[in-house]
Coordinates of C-alpha atoms and ligand atoms in Angstrom, one line a residue:
X1 CA 0.0 0.0 0.0
X2 CA 2.4 2.6 -1.2
X3 CA 1.4 5.9 0.1
X4 CA 3.0 7.6 -2.8
X5 CA 0.6 5.8 -5.2
X6 CA -2.4 7.7 -3.6
X7 CA -4.0 9.9 -6.1
X8 CA -7.2 11.9 -6.1
X9 CA -10.1 11.6 -8.4
X10 CA -12.5 14.4 -8.4
X11 CA -16.0 13.4 -8.8
X12 CA -17.7 15.4 -11.5
X13 CA -20.4 17.6 -9.9
X14 CA -23.9 16.3 -10.0
X15 CA -25.2 18.3 -13.0
X16 CA -28.5 19.9 -13.0
X17 CA -30.7 17.6 -15.2
X18 CA -32.6 20.5 -16.5
X19 CA -29.5 22.1 -17.7
X20 CA -28.6 19.2 -20.0
X21 CA -32.2 19.1 -21.3
X22 CA -32.0 22.8 -22.1
X23 CA -28.8 22.4 -24.1
X24 CA -30.4 19.5 -26.0
X25 CA -33.5 21.4 -27.0
X26 CA -31.6 24.5 -27.9
X27 CA -29.8 22.6 -30.4
X28 CA -33.0 21.3 -31.9
X29 CA -34.5 24.7 -32.1
X30 CA -31.7 26.2 -34.0
X31 CA -31.6 23.4 -36.5
X32 CA -32.0 25.0 -39.9
X33 CA -32.4 21.8 -41.7
X34 CA -36.1 21.9 -42.3
X35 CA -36.8 22.9 -45.9
X36 CA -40.5 22.9 -45.6
X37 CA -41.1 25.6 -43.1
X38 CA -43.5 27.4 -45.4
X39 CA -45.9 24.5 -45.3
X40 CA -48.7 25.4 -42.9
X41 CA -49.2 22.0 -41.7
X42 CA -45.7 21.5 -41.0
X43 CA -45.6 24.7 -39.2
X44 CA -48.3 23.5 -37.0
X45 CA -46.5 20.3 -36.3
X46 CA -43.4 22.2 -35.6
X47 CA -45.1 24.6 -33.3
X48 CA -46.7 21.7 -31.5
X49 CA -43.4 20.0 -31.1
X50 CA -42.0 23.2 -29.5
X51 CA -45.0 23.3 -27.2
X52 CA -44.6 19.7 -26.2
X53 CA -40.9 20.3 -25.7
X54 CA -41.6 23.3 -23.6
X55 CA -44.0 21.3 -21.5
X56 CA -41.5 18.5 -21.1
X57 CA -38.9 21.0 -20.1
X58 CA -41.1 22.6 -17.5
X59 CA -42.1 19.2 -16.1
X60 CA -38.3 18.2 -15.9
X61 CA -37.5 21.4 -14.2
X62 CA -40.3 21.0 -11.8
X63 CA -39.2 17.5 -11.0
X64 CA -35.6 18.4 -10.5
X65 CA -36.6 21.2 -8.3
X66 CA -38.8 18.8 -6.2
X67 CA -35.9 16.3 -6.2
X68 CA -33.4 18.9 -4.8
X69 CA -36.0 20.3 -2.4
X70 CA -36.7 17.1 -0.9
X71 CA -33.1 16.4 -0.3
X72 CA -32.3 17.5 3.2
X73 CA -28.7 17.9 2.5
X74 CA -27.8 21.5 1.7
X75 CA -25.4 21.8 -1.1
X76 CA -23.4 24.9 -1.0
X77 CA -21.9 25.9 -4.3
X78 CA -21.7 22.3 -5.3
X79 CA -22.1 22.9 -9.0
X80 CA -18.6 24.5 -8.9
X81 CA -16.8 21.5 -7.6
X82 CA -14.9 20.9 -10.8
X83 CA -14.2 24.6 -11.1
X84 CA -12.4 24.9 -7.7
X85 CA -8.7 25.0 -8.3
X86 CA -7.7 26.8 -5.2
X87 CA -8.8 27.1 -1.6
X88 CA -11.4 29.3 -0.4
X89 CA -10.2 32.4 1.7
X90 CA -11.1 32.9 5.3
X91 CA -14.0 35.4 6.0
X92 CA -13.9 35.7 9.7
X93 CA -11.1 33.8 11.3
X94 CA -7.5 35.2 11.1
X95 CA -5.9 31.8 11.0
X96 CA -6.9 28.3 9.8
X97 CA -8.5 26.3 12.5
X98 CA -8.7 22.4 12.3
X99 CA -11.3 20.5 14.5
X100 CA -10.3 16.9 14.4
X101 CA -13.4 14.7 15.4
X102 CA -13.2 11.0 16.2
X103 CA -16.3 8.8 16.4
X104 CA -14.8 5.6 17.9
X105 CA -15.4 2.4 16.0
X106 CA -17.4 4.3 13.2
X107 CA -17.1 1.5 10.7
X108 CA -17.1 2.6 7.1
X109 CA -20.7 2.1 5.8
X110 CA -22.4 3.1 9.1
X111 CA -23.1 6.4 7.5
X112 CA -25.7 4.6 5.4
X113 CA -27.4 2.9 8.3
X114 CA -29.8 5.6 8.9
X115 CA -30.7 9.2 8.1
X116 CA -27.5 11.1 8.8
X117 CA -28.2 14.5 7.1
X118 CA -25.3 16.4 9.1
X119 CA -22.7 13.8 8.3
X120 CA -23.8 13.8 4.7
X121 CA -23.8 17.6 4.6
X122 CA -20.1 17.4 5.4
X123 CA -19.6 14.6 2.7
X124 CA -21.5 16.5 0.0
X125 CA -19.8 19.8 0.6
X126 CA -16.4 18.3 1.3
X127 CA -13.9 15.6 0.6
X128 CA -14.5 11.9 1.4
X129 CA -12.3 8.7 1.4
X130 CA -14.6 7.0 -1.0
X131 CA -14.1 3.5 0.3
X132 CA -13.1 4.5 3.8
X133 CA -10.0 5.4 5.9
X134 CA -7.5 2.5 6.4
X135 CA -6.5 2.1 10.2
X136 CA -3.0 1.0 11.2
X137 CA -2.4 -2.5 12.5
X138 CA -3.3 -3.5 15.3
X139 CA -6.8 -2.0 14.5
X140 CA -7.2 -1.0 18.2
X141 CA -8.2 2.3 19.7
X142 CA -5.1 3.7 21.3
X143 CA -2.6 2.6 18.6
X144 CA -4.9 4.2 16.0
X145 CA -5.8 7.4 17.8
X146 CA -2.1 8.1 18.4
X147 CA -1.1 7.2 14.7
X148 CA -3.8 9.8 13.5
X149 CA -2.1 12.6 15.6
X150 CA 1.5 11.6 15.1
X151 CA 1.6 10.2 11.5
X152 CA 3.5 7.3 13.0
X153 CA 3.0 3.6 12.9
X154 CA 2.6 2.1 16.4
X155 CA 6.1 0.5 16.3
X156 CA 7.3 4.1 16.0
X157 CA 5.0 6.1 18.4
X158 CA 5.3 3.3 21.1
X159 CA 1.6 2.7 21.8
X160 CA 1.7 -0.8 20.3
X161 CA -1.4 -2.1 22.0
X162 CA -4.1 -0.7 24.4
X163 CA -2.1 -2.4 27.2
X164 CA 1.4 -4.0 27.2
X165 CA 4.6 -4.6 29.2
X166 CA 7.9 -2.8 28.8
X167 CA 10.3 -5.7 28.4
X168 CA 13.2 -3.7 29.8
X169 CA 11.6 -2.4 33.0
X170 CA 8.6 -4.8 33.4
X171 CA 6.3 -1.8 33.9
X172 CA 2.8 -2.0 32.5
X173 CA 1.3 0.4 30.1
X174 CA -2.5 0.9 30.5
X175 CA -5.0 3.2 28.8
X176 CA -4.6 5.4 32.0
X177 CA -0.7 5.8 31.7
X178 CA 0.2 9.4 31.2
X179 CA 4.0 9.3 31.7
X180 CA 5.7 10.9 28.6
X181 CA 8.1 7.9 28.4
X182 CA 5.4 5.8 26.8
X183 CA 4.2 8.3 24.3
X184 CA 6.9 8.7 21.5
X185 CA 6.7 10.9 18.4
X186 CA 5.2 14.4 18.3
X187 CA 1.4 14.6 18.4
X188 CA -0.3 17.5 16.6
X189 CA -1.1 19.4 19.8
X190 CA 2.6 19.4 20.6
X191 CA 3.5 20.4 17.2
X192 CA 1.1 23.4 17.3
X193 CA 2.3 24.3 20.8
X194 CA 5.9 24.3 19.6
X195 CA 5.0 26.9 16.9
X196 CA 3.6 29.2 19.6
X197 CA 0.0 28.5 18.6
X198 CA -2.8 27.3 20.8
X199 CA -4.4 23.8 20.8
X200 CA -7.3 22.4 22.7
X201 CA -8.1 18.7 23.3
X202 CA -11.5 17.4 24.3
X203 CA -10.3 13.8 24.8
X204 CA -7.8 12.0 22.7
X205 CA -5.4 9.2 23.7
X206 CA -2.2 10.9 24.7
X207 CA -3.5 14.3 25.0
X208 CA -3.2 14.5 28.8
X209 CA 0.6 13.7 28.5
X210 CA 3.0 16.7 29.0
X211 CA 5.3 16.7 26.0
X212 CA 7.6 19.3 24.6
X213 CA 5.7 22.7 24.7
X214 CA 2.4 21.0 25.4
X215 CA 1.5 21.3 29.0
X216 CA -2.1 20.1 28.8
X217 CA -3.3 23.6 29.8
X218 CA -6.3 23.8 32.1
X219 CA -9.5 24.7 30.3
X220 CA -8.1 23.6 27.0
X221 CA -7.1 20.1 27.8
X222 CA -9.8 17.8 29.2
X223 CA -8.8 14.8 31.3
X224 CA -10.6 11.8 29.9
X225 CA -14.0 11.2 31.6
X226 CA -16.4 9.1 29.6
X227 CA -19.4 10.3 31.6
X228 CA -19.3 13.8 30.2
X229 CA -22.5 14.0 28.0
X230 CA -21.7 14.5 24.2
X231 CA -23.6 17.8 24.3
X232 CA -21.3 19.3 26.8
X233 CA -18.3 18.3 24.8
X234 CA -19.7 20.0 21.6
X235 CA -20.8 23.1 23.7
X236 CA -17.2 23.5 25.1
X237 CA -15.7 23.2 21.7
X238 CA -18.0 25.8 20.4
X239 CA -17.2 28.1 23.3
X240 CA -13.6 28.3 22.1
X241 CA -15.0 30.2 19.1
X242 CA -16.4 32.8 21.3
X243 CA -12.9 33.8 22.4
X244 CA -11.1 36.9 20.9
X245 CA -9.9 35.8 17.5
X246 CA -6.2 35.7 18.6
X247 CA -7.1 33.3 21.4
X248 CA -9.0 30.7 19.5
X249 CA -7.1 27.5 19.4
X250 CA -5.9 26.5 16.0
X251 CA -6.2 22.9 16.5
X252 CA -8.9 21.1 18.5
X253 CA -9.9 17.4 19.1
X254 CA -13.3 16.2 19.9
X255 CA -13.9 12.5 20.8
X256 CA -17.0 10.3 21.0
X257 CA -17.0 6.9 22.4
X258 CA -19.9 5.8 20.2
X259 CA -20.6 3.6 18.2
X260 CA -17.7 1.6 19.4
X261 CA -19.2 1.0 22.7
X262 CA -22.5 -0.6 21.2
X263 CA -20.5 -2.3 18.6
X264 CA -18.6 -4.5 21.1
X265 CA -22.0 -5.5 22.7
X266 CA -24.1 -6.3 19.7
X267 CA -21.7 -6.4 16.7
X268 CA -22.0 -4.1 13.7
X269 CA -25.5 -5.0 12.7
X270 CA -27.5 -4.3 16.0
X271 CA -30.2 -1.7 16.1
X272 CA -28.2 0.0 19.0
X273 CA -25.6 0.8 16.3
X274 CA -28.1 2.6 14.2
X275 CA -29.3 4.6 17.2
X276 CA -25.7 5.4 18.1
X277 CA -24.9 6.6 14.5
X278 CA -28.0 8.8 14.6
X279 CA -26.8 10.2 18.0
X280 CA -23.4 11.0 16.5
X281 CA -25.0 12.7 13.5
X282 CA -27.1 14.9 16.0
X283 CA -23.9 16.0 17.6
X284 CA -22.4 17.0 14.2
X285 CA -25.6 18.9 13.5
X286 CA -25.3 20.7 16.8
X287 CA -21.7 21.5 16.0
X288 CA -22.6 22.8 12.5
X289 CA -25.4 24.9 13.9
X290 CA -23.2 26.4 16.6
X291 CA -20.5 27.3 14.0
X292 CA -23.0 28.7 11.6
X293 CA -24.5 31.0 14.5
X294 CA -21.0 32.2 15.0
X295 CA -20.4 32.9 11.3
X296 CA -17.3 30.5 11.1
X297 CA -18.7 27.3 9.8
X298 CA -17.1 27.9 6.2
X299 CA -13.9 29.0 7.8
X300 CA -13.3 26.0 10.2
X301 CA -11.8 22.8 8.8
X302 CA -13.6 19.8 10.2
X303 CA -11.9 16.5 9.8
X304 CA -14.2 13.6 10.9
X305 CA -12.7 10.2 11.3
X306 CA -13.0 6.9 13.2
X307 CA -10.2 4.8 14.6
X308 CA -11.3 1.4 13.2
X309 CA -14.2 -0.7 12.0
X310 CA -16.0 -3.5 13.8
X311 CA -16.9 -7.1 12.9
X312 CA -19.3 -9.5 14.4
X313 CA -17.7 -12.3 16.6
X314 CA -20.7 -14.7 16.9
X315 CA -20.9 -18.3 15.8
X316 CA -18.4 -19.7 18.4
X317 CA -15.4 -19.0 16.2
X318 CA -12.9 -19.6 19.0
X319 CA -9.5 -21.1 19.2
X320 CA -8.2 -22.3 22.6
X321 CA -4.5 -22.1 23.4
X322 CA -4.9 -25.0 25.8
X323 CA -5.8 -27.2 22.7
X324 CA -2.1 -26.8 21.6
X325 CA -0.8 -28.6 24.6
X326 CA 0.1 -31.8 22.7
X327 CA 2.6 -29.7 20.8
X328 CA 3.5 -26.9 23.2
X329 CA 2.2 -25.5 26.5
X330 CA 1.4 -21.7 26.3
X331 CA 0.8 -20.7 29.9
X332 CA -1.4 -17.6 30.5
X333 CA 1.6 -15.6 31.8
X334 CA 3.3 -15.7 28.4
X335 CA 0.3 -14.0 26.7
X336 CA 0.2 -10.2 26.7
X337 CA -3.0 -10.0 24.8
X338 CA -5.3 -12.7 23.3
X339 CA -7.7 -11.3 20.9
X340 CA -7.9 -10.2 18.1
X341 CA -4.2 -9.6 18.5
X342 CA -2.4 -12.6 20.0
X343 CA 0.8 -11.4 21.5
X344 CA 3.2 -13.9 23.2
X345 CA 6.4 -13.2 25.0
X346 CA 7.9 -16.4 26.2
X347 CA 10.3 -16.3 29.1
X348 CA 14.1 -16.6 28.7
X349 CA 15.1 -20.1 27.8
X350 CA 12.3 -20.6 25.3
X351 CA 13.4 -19.7 21.8
X352 CA 10.6 -17.8 20.1
X353 CA 11.2 -19.5 16.7
X354 CA 10.6 -22.9 18.5
X355 CA 7.4 -21.7 20.0
X356 CA 6.1 -20.4 16.6
X357 CA 7.0 -23.7 14.9
X358 CA 5.2 -25.9 17.4
X359 CA 2.2 -23.6 17.7
X360 CA 1.7 -23.6 13.8
X361 CA 2.4 -27.4 13.6
X362 CA -0.6 -27.8 16.1
X363 CA -2.8 -25.3 14.4
X364 CA -2.3 -26.9 11.0
X365 CA -2.6 -30.4 12.3
X366 CA -6.5 -30.5 11.8
X367 CA -6.9 -31.5 15.4
X368 CA -7.3 -28.0 16.9
X369 CA -10.7 -26.5 16.7
X370 CA -10.5 -23.6 14.1
X371 CA -6.7 -24.0 14.1
X372 CA -6.5 -23.0 10.4
X373 CA -8.0 -19.6 11.3
X374 CA -4.9 -18.6 13.3
X375 CA -1.4 -18.1 11.9
X376 CA 1.6 -17.5 14.3
X377 CA 4.5 -15.4 13.2
X378 CA 7.8 -14.1 14.6
X379 CA 7.1 -10.5 14.5
X380 CA 10.0 -9.9 12.0
X381 CA 8.3 -12.4 9.6
X382 CA 4.9 -10.6 9.7
X383 CA 3.9 -9.1 6.4
X384 CA 5.9 -5.9 6.0
X385 CA 2.7 -3.9 5.2
X386 CA 1.7 -4.3 8.8
X387 CA 4.8 -2.2 10.0
X388 CA 4.6 -4.2 13.3
X389 CA 8.1 -5.2 14.2
X390 CA 10.3 -2.3 14.9
X391 CA 9.8 -2.0 18.6
X392 CA 11.1 -3.9 21.7
X393 CA 7.6 -3.4 23.2
X394 CA 6.1 -5.6 20.4
X395 CA 6.3 -9.1 21.8
X396 CA 8.3 -11.6 19.6
X397 CA 5.4 -13.8 18.6
X398 CA 2.2 -12.3 17.0
X399 CA -0.8 -14.3 15.9
X400 CA -3.0 -13.4 13.1
X401 CA -6.6 -14.2 13.3
X402 CA -9.0 -14.6 10.4
X403 CA -11.9 -12.0 10.4
X404 CA -14.4 -12.6 13.3
X405 CA -12.3 -15.3 15.1
X406 CA -11.1 -15.0 18.7
X407 CA -8.4 -16.8 20.8
X408 CA -9.0 -17.8 24.4
X409 CA -6.9 -19.6 26.8
X410 CA -9.4 -22.4 27.7
X411 CA -12.9 -23.5 27.2
X412 CA -15.4 -21.8 29.3
X413 CA -19.2 -22.1 29.5
X414 CA -20.3 -18.8 28.3
X415 CA -19.7 -18.1 24.6
X416 CA -21.3 -14.7 23.7
X417 CA -21.9 -13.0 20.5
X418 CA -20.7 -9.4 20.1
X419 CA -18.3 -7.3 18.0
X420 CA -14.5 -6.9 17.8
X421 CA -11.7 -5.0 16.1
X422 CA -8.0 -5.4 16.2
X423 CA -7.7 -7.6 13.1
X424 CA -5.6 -7.2 10.0
X425 CA -6.0 -3.6 8.6
X426 CA -6.5 -5.1 5.1
X427 CA -9.8 -6.3 6.1
X428 CA -12.7 -4.0 4.8
X429 CA -14.7 -4.5 8.1
X430 CA -11.9 -2.7 9.9
X431 CA -12.0 0.5 7.8
X432 CA -13.6 3.6 9.1
X433 CA -14.4 7.0 7.7
X434 CA -12.7 10.1 6.6
X435 CA -14.4 13.3 5.8
X436 CA -12.7 16.7 5.4
X437 CA -14.8 19.9 5.1
X438 CA -13.3 23.4 5.0
X439 CA -11.5 25.9 2.8
X440 CA -8.8 23.5 1.6
X441 CA -11.2 20.6 0.7
X442 CA -12.9 20.6 -2.6
X443 CA -16.6 20.2 -2.5
X444 CA -18.0 16.9 -3.5
X445 CA -14.5 15.4 -4.0
X446 CA -13.9 11.5 -3.6
X447 CA -10.5 10.3 -2.9
X448 CA -9.2 6.7 -2.8
X449 CA -8.7 5.1 0.6
X450 CA -5.6 5.9 2.5
X451 CA -3.9 5.1 5.8
X452 CA -4.6 7.2 8.7
X453 CA -0.8 8.1 9.2
X454 CA -1.3 10.5 6.3
X455 CA -3.6 12.7 8.5
X456 CA -0.7 14.4 10.5
X457 CA 0.7 15.9 7.3
X458 CA -2.8 17.0 6.1
X459 CA -3.2 19.0 9.3
X460 CA 0.1 20.7 9.4
X461 CA -0.3 21.6 5.7
X462 CA -3.7 23.2 6.5
X463 CA -2.3 25.0 9.4
X464 CA 0.9 26.1 7.4
X465 CA 3.2 24.8 10.1
X466 CA 6.2 22.5 9.8
X467 CA 5.5 19.1 11.1
X468 CA 7.8 16.5 12.7
X469 CA 9.1 13.6 10.6
X470 CA 6.7 10.9 10.3
X471 CA 5.5 7.9 8.3
X472 CA 3.1 9.8 6.1
X473 CA 4.0 10.9 2.6
X474 CA 5.2 14.5 2.2
X475 CA 3.4 14.7 -1.2
X476 CA 0.1 13.3 0.2
X477 CA -1.6 16.6 1.2
X478 CA -1.2 18.0 -2.3
X479 CA -3.1 15.1 -3.7
X480 CA -6.0 15.7 -1.4
X481 CA -6.0 19.5 -0.5
X482 CA -6.7 22.5 -2.7
X483 CA -3.6 24.6 -3.3
X484 CA -3.5 27.6 -1.1
X485 CA -2.7 30.9 -2.8
X486 CA -3.9 32.9 0.2
X487 CA -1.6 33.8 3.0
X488 CA -4.0 31.8 5.1
Ligands
ZN1 ZN1 -11.7 2.4 19.1

């Protein structure tokens, strides 16, 4: 998945059907090829044809009017999509502002589950990854959120799982660890602060960590608290736009736990997901309303993403490590995580390559339930497209599960249906959304899917600041953004 191969494809604007009818009939009317115009009968026929044409034209115009009137998605200046060659200038703000929104576990396609007029307003008037945003491997929440804001693969930004051990110190990272030593790379809020600009984070993994010039300033850096109502989060972000122009943060994050929360409980197809998606759409609507009331909606760049998708894990698609006992014992204390990312660190004295060989022998024997759906690798032997080897924090043995399968240590009574993510990022079910709306995004533009490590460079390009080195392509922003001839 070479990032340099990414290119844009601008979708032609949806033309006004009455416009094409007009041009067709104008051609007929100016046709001088009728040599019998003096013939009265022919004149009557000709006049009748004109009348019929006019009636048809009026009907077509009326239908097109009704069609667009019934559409609840306002299209602003959409007919000029193909004419846009440069970014739109700011009208009220004196500096570009990027608002990065994450809807956790928003699988690509959820936007079609129900009526989502506000999300579609951003899509129709902005730029969308047409077949979704590709997460990094493992397709888990913390590694992906931190890749989005650093442009780095997990092996390079250090958050290689939602929880893991440091093999050197034995210390344990959890999602509540805020010591800077865990969080490598330079997240966007730090880059912004390093340039003397203001950032504000309303929840994002890593945002509470003091790094470089970023001090997690009170009032602009919220400590994670999942019980804060979504409305309150949106209201707070909107309140930043009531500050004097020079004090408005130029980069803001906004995070919603939904619909991931529901996806784990019921899988991607439960009615709870539909409700959660509608709820997120309402929050986007509230945000748009608030920005419009302040006269800054068209000035603000909104980038809406998710961190990963979701897949159903029903049907008892389980693999039990204890079933491998005839080949090798895998005690629970060797296992750093089970599912969907199986990560094993054997103690000294056990060669990882021997463990891998014996596990795979058992899994391929045909005697282990669902054994063929798990393949175990030395991390260095994982497909290179996963970028999941170059860190001592990554345990030496990684198991790749087929979509929807899970690993457990031993058989238990309760086997439940639900949803999971963390699988190979090549799976379509793990994809999420990317929507960009703002002065640098062409309206109605569709771009091919890309990996979320590209987003860091997109944001620094929009903010006109120099970013830190990262795994994104330097040329990527120019393939997605409109060129910027304005000072800002
Ligand atoms: Zn997540």
